[in-house]
Amino acid sequence: MNSINMNTTFINIVRAVAEFLLLVALALLPVVSVYIDVVVIGNNVGELSVTEITQEVLILIAALITWYGAWKHPDRRGLLVLMAGFFSCMLIRELDGLLDYVWHGFWFWPAILMASASIGYVIIFCRNTVIEPLSNFVNTTPFFFILFGMVSLLVFSRTFGSGSLLWIDVMGEAYNATFKSALQEGLELYGYLFIAYGVFKWWIKDFDLSSFAIDKLNNGQQKHTTDGDLRH
């Protein structure tokens, strides 16, 4: 029994160290992507940039996972449909440059349609699976990762990355639009990373892969003990 507890403790420590290293790598990703855009490629972090495309991929992953969760978990479907619809609207907004080929500002209409469909579905079919699942979700680690990502994306990137609010006064004549775009898009990517990471952690927890690994280890340890007892 003590051996099993020690193995479980060791696994938890290894997981914590691995998560720390993963978060360090994720924190460096915005810097790397902006560097590739500005220095290597030489663009101004526009719609067809490494930074923007990475943002779109991350929010797409978050949307797909939550849509899958809504399908898989009827007891949480209302909450997950609202989350998935919200992430889908964010993706549509990020694709505004592509949707502008239809007409300028066209992104607004598919976003409104997605929001209306998600909210309408929840009201009609699963309104009773929102409040209690939300109450449970706000006490989990994935929620705080998502919350931090949302604050970084919707507040910090818009204020600290604002040229008119801050950087024009700070830099004076040295200010240029490329700097503002690189800073703001990098901060947005930072926020998207934490949103996607929080959703991914929810997915891992949902499938309970860590418990599966521990159970396998415990079963192996118990089998080893049983085999030893039989030999004696």
Short mmCIF file of C-alpha atoms in Angstrom, two decimals:
data_model
loop_
_atom_site.label_atom_id
_atom_site.label_comp_id
_atom_site.label_asym_id
_atom_site.label_seq_id
_atom_site.Cartn_x
_atom_site.Cartn_y
_atom_site.Cartn_z
CA MET A 1 0.00 0.00 0.00
CA ASN A 2 2.80 2.40 0.85
CA SER A 3 4.48 1.59 -2.45
CA ILE A 4 1.27 2.41 -4.32
CA ASN A 5 0.92 5.74 -2.50
CA MET A 6 4.53 6.62 -3.26
CA ASN A 7 4.02 5.82 -6.94
CA THR A 8 0.88 7.97 -7.05
CA THR A 9 2.71 10.84 -5.32
CA PHE A 10 5.59 10.55 -7.77
CA ILE A 11 3.19 10.65 -10.72
CA ASN A 12 1.52 13.79 -9.33
CA ILE A 13 4.89 15.54 -8.96
CA VAL A 14 5.96 14.56 -12.46
CA ARG A 15 2.65 15.84 -13.84
CA ALA A 16 3.10 19.18 -12.05
CA VAL A 17 6.63 19.62 -13.41
CA ALA A 18 5.50 18.62 -16.90
CA GLU A 19 2.63 21.13 -16.76
CA PHE A 20 5.02 23.88 -15.66
CA LEU A 21 7.33 23.16 -18.60
CA LEU A 22 4.36 23.06 -20.96
CA LEU A 23 3.12 26.43 -19.72
CA VAL A 24 6.61 27.89 -20.20
CA ALA A 25 6.58 26.66 -23.80
CA LEU A 26 3.10 28.09 -24.36
CA ALA A 27 4.15 31.46 -22.91
CA LEU A 28 6.98 31.60 -25.46
CA LEU A 29 4.75 30.80 -28.43
CA PRO A 30 3.41 34.37 -28.93
CA VAL A 31 6.98 35.71 -28.95
CA VAL A 32 8.07 33.11 -31.50
CA SER A 33 5.06 33.64 -33.76
CA VAL A 34 5.37 37.44 -33.74
CA TYR A 35 9.13 37.14 -34.40
CA ILE A 36 8.44 34.90 -37.41
CA ASP A 37 5.85 37.35 -38.75
CA VAL A 38 7.81 40.57 -38.25
CA VAL A 39 11.44 39.49 -38.65
CA VAL A 40 11.45 36.31 -40.75
CA ILE A 41 8.46 36.86 -43.04
CA GLY A 42 8.45 40.64 -42.81
CA ASN A 43 4.71 41.27 -42.57
CA ASN A 44 2.82 43.50 -40.14
CA VAL A 45 0.98 40.68 -38.33
CA GLY A 46 -2.04 40.98 -40.59
CA GLU A 47 -4.85 38.56 -41.39
CA LEU A 48 -2.57 36.04 -43.14
CA SER A 49 0.10 35.88 -40.48
CA VAL A 50 1.44 33.05 -38.34
CA THR A 51 0.10 34.82 -35.25
CA GLU A 52 -3.43 35.26 -36.59
CA ILE A 53 -3.65 31.74 -38.00
CA THR A 54 -2.44 30.29 -34.68
CA GLN A 55 -5.16 32.25 -32.88
CA GLU A 56 -7.78 30.83 -35.22
CA VAL A 57 -6.53 27.26 -34.80
CA LEU A 58 -6.60 27.56 -31.00
CA ILE A 59 -10.13 28.92 -30.79
CA LEU A 60 -11.24 26.31 -33.34
CA ILE A 61 -9.85 23.58 -31.07
CA ALA A 62 -11.68 25.07 -28.08
CA ALA A 63 -14.94 25.23 -30.05
CA LEU A 64 -14.65 21.65 -31.34
CA ILE A 65 -13.90 20.22 -27.89
CA THR A 66 -16.85 22.00 -26.29
CA TRP A 67 -19.22 21.00 -29.12
CA TYR A 68 -18.06 17.42 -28.64
CA GLY A 69 -18.60 17.76 -24.89
CA ALA A 70 -22.13 19.06 -25.50
CA TRP A 71 -22.87 15.98 -27.58
CA LYS A 72 -21.28 13.58 -25.09
CA HIS A 73 -22.70 14.96 -21.81
CA PRO A 74 -26.48 15.52 -21.76
CA ASP A 75 -26.28 16.50 -18.09
CA ARG A 76 -24.06 19.51 -19.01
CA ARG A 77 -25.33 20.13 -22.51
CA GLY A 78 -26.85 23.56 -21.91
CA LEU A 79 -23.64 25.01 -20.48
CA LEU A 80 -21.44 23.39 -23.11
CA VAL A 81 -23.62 24.53 -26.01
CA LEU A 82 -23.38 28.11 -24.73
CA MET A 83 -19.59 27.78 -24.37
CA ALA A 84 -19.23 26.19 -27.80
CA GLY A 85 -21.44 28.84 -29.39
CA PHE A 86 -19.41 31.60 -27.76
CA PHE A 87 -16.11 30.13 -28.94
CA SER A 88 -17.59 29.69 -32.42
CA CYS A 89 -18.58 33.36 -32.47
CA MET A 90 -15.02 34.28 -31.48
CA LEU A 91 -13.72 32.17 -34.37
CA ILE A 92 -16.09 33.86 -36.80
CA ARG A 93 -14.88 37.25 -35.57
CA GLU A 94 -11.26 36.22 -36.09
CA LEU A 95 -12.13 35.21 -39.66
CA ASP A 96 -13.47 38.68 -40.45
CA GLY A 97 -10.72 39.28 -43.01
CA LEU A 98 -11.84 36.25 -45.00
CA LEU A 99 -15.54 36.99 -44.57
CA ASP A 100 -14.99 40.58 -45.72
CA TYR A 101 -14.66 39.15 -49.24
CA VAL A 102 -18.45 38.69 -49.12
CA TRP A 103 -18.87 42.28 -47.98
CA HIS A 104 -17.26 44.43 -45.31
CA GLY A 105 -18.55 43.52 -41.87
CA PHE A 106 -20.26 40.34 -43.08
CA TRP A 107 -18.82 38.40 -40.10
CA PHE A 108 -21.47 40.04 -37.88
CA TRP A 109 -24.32 38.07 -39.44
CA PRO A 110 -22.99 34.51 -39.11
CA ALA A 111 -21.88 35.42 -35.58
CA ILE A 112 -25.40 36.63 -34.71
CA LEU A 113 -26.86 33.49 -36.29
CA MET A 114 -24.52 31.25 -34.27
CA ALA A 115 -25.26 33.09 -31.01
CA SER A 116 -29.03 33.04 -31.62
CA ALA A 117 -29.04 29.36 -32.55
CA SER A 118 -26.98 28.38 -29.49
CA ILE A 119 -29.05 30.42 -27.05
CA GLY A 120 -32.34 29.33 -28.67
CA TYR A 121 -31.38 25.65 -28.53
CA VAL A 122 -30.51 25.90 -24.85
CA ILE A 123 -33.73 27.73 -23.98
CA ILE A 124 -35.89 25.23 -25.83
CA PHE A 125 -34.17 21.91 -25.17
CA CYS A 126 -31.77 22.03 -22.22
CA ARG A 127 -32.28 25.08 -20.03
CA ASN A 128 -32.02 22.89 -16.91
CA THR A 129 -28.43 21.88 -17.68
CA VAL A 130 -26.80 25.30 -17.33
CA ILE A 131 -26.81 26.63 -13.76
CA GLU A 132 -25.78 23.56 -11.78
CA PRO A 133 -23.04 22.49 -14.25
CA LEU A 134 -21.78 26.08 -14.26
CA SER A 135 -21.69 26.10 -10.47
CA ASN A 136 -19.59 22.93 -10.54
CA PHE A 137 -17.37 24.18 -13.37
CA VAL A 138 -16.36 27.44 -11.67
CA ASN A 139 -14.65 25.43 -8.93
CA THR A 140 -12.33 23.61 -11.34
CA THR A 141 -8.81 24.40 -12.54
CA PRO A 142 -9.82 24.52 -16.25
CA PHE A 143 -12.30 27.30 -15.48
CA PHE A 144 -9.59 29.56 -14.07
CA PHE A 145 -7.33 28.95 -17.07
CA ILE A 146 -10.20 29.90 -19.38
CA LEU A 147 -11.09 32.90 -17.19
CA PHE A 148 -7.49 34.14 -17.24
CA GLY A 149 -7.38 33.69 -21.00
CA MET A 150 -10.62 35.66 -21.45
CA VAL A 151 -9.37 38.54 -19.30
CA SER A 152 -6.07 38.59 -21.19
CA LEU A 153 -7.85 38.52 -24.55
CA LEU A 154 -10.76 40.88 -23.99
CA VAL A 155 -9.26 43.36 -21.50
CA PHE A 156 -5.47 43.28 -21.24
CA SER A 157 -4.69 42.97 -24.95
CA ARG A 158 -7.16 45.74 -25.80
CA THR A 159 -5.81 48.18 -23.20
CA PHE A 160 -2.09 47.46 -22.91
CA GLY A 161 -1.93 46.87 -26.67
CA SER A 162 -3.78 50.05 -27.56
CA GLY A 163 -1.83 52.65 -29.51
CA SER A 164 -4.19 55.56 -28.83
CA LEU A 165 -4.59 54.71 -25.15
CA LEU A 166 -0.92 54.24 -24.29
CA TRP A 167 1.81 53.74 -26.86
CA ILE A 168 1.44 56.89 -28.98
CA ASP A 169 2.07 58.98 -25.87
CA VAL A 170 4.89 56.71 -24.66
CA MET A 171 6.77 56.42 -27.97
CA GLY A 172 5.94 59.75 -29.57
CA GLU A 173 7.34 60.02 -33.10
CA ALA A 174 8.90 56.55 -32.83
CA TYR A 175 5.45 54.96 -32.73
CA ASN A 176 4.37 52.89 -35.74
CA ALA A 177 1.39 50.71 -36.56
CA THR A 178 3.45 47.53 -36.93
CA PHE A 179 4.56 47.77 -33.30
CA LYS A 180 0.96 48.17 -32.15
CA SER A 181 -0.23 45.22 -34.26
CA ALA A 182 2.62 42.98 -33.12
CA LEU A 183 2.03 43.79 -29.46
CA GLN A 184 -1.74 43.50 -29.51
CA GLU A 185 -1.88 40.35 -31.65
CA GLY A 186 0.80 38.73 -29.50
CA LEU A 187 -1.21 39.46 -26.36
CA GLU A 188 -4.36 38.13 -28.02
CA LEU A 189 -2.53 34.92 -28.89
CA TYR A 190 -1.43 34.68 -25.25
CA GLY A 191 -5.08 34.85 -24.19
CA TYR A 192 -6.19 32.30 -26.78
CA LEU A 193 -3.48 29.92 -25.56
CA PHE A 194 -4.88 29.89 -22.05
CA ILE A 195 -8.45 29.51 -23.26
CA ALA A 196 -7.50 26.53 -25.40
CA TYR A 197 -5.35 25.09 -22.63
CA GLY A 198 -8.18 25.37 -20.11
CA VAL A 199 -10.59 23.65 -22.49
CA PHE A 200 -7.99 20.97 -23.19
CA LYS A 201 -7.52 20.38 -19.46
CA TRP A 202 -11.27 19.98 -19.16
CA TRP A 203 -11.14 17.38 -21.94
CA ILE A 204 -8.32 15.47 -20.23
CA LYS A 205 -10.16 15.57 -16.92
CA ASP A 206 -13.36 14.47 -18.61
CA PHE A 207 -11.68 11.36 -19.98
CA ASP A 208 -9.80 11.02 -16.66
CA LEU A 209 -6.59 9.90 -18.33
CA SER A 210 -4.53 10.56 -15.22
CA SER A 211 -6.71 8.26 -13.12
CA PHE A 212 -6.52 5.70 -15.88
CA ALA A 213 -2.72 5.77 -15.71
CA ILE A 214 -2.75 5.53 -11.92
CA ASP A 215 -5.22 2.64 -12.04
CA LYS A 216 -2.99 0.82 -14.49
CA LEU A 217 -0.03 1.37 -12.19
CA ASN A 218 -1.98 0.21 -9.15
CA ASN A 219 -3.27 -2.85 -10.99
CA GLY A 220 0.24 -3.69 -12.04
CA GLN A 221 1.45 -3.28 -8.46
CA GLN A 222 -1.37 -5.47 -7.14
CA LYS A 223 -0.66 -8.12 -9.77
CA HIS A 224 3.00 -8.08 -8.76
CA THR A 225 2.03 -8.51 -5.09
CA THR A 226 -0.37 -11.35 -5.92
CA ASP A 227 2.21 -13.13 -8.01
CA GLY A 228 4.69 -12.79 -5.13
CA ASP A 229 2.17 -14.24 -2.67
CA LEU A 230 1.51 -17.18 -4.98
CA ARG A 231 5.22 -17.95 -5.23
CA HIS A 232 5.43 -18.00 -1.45
#
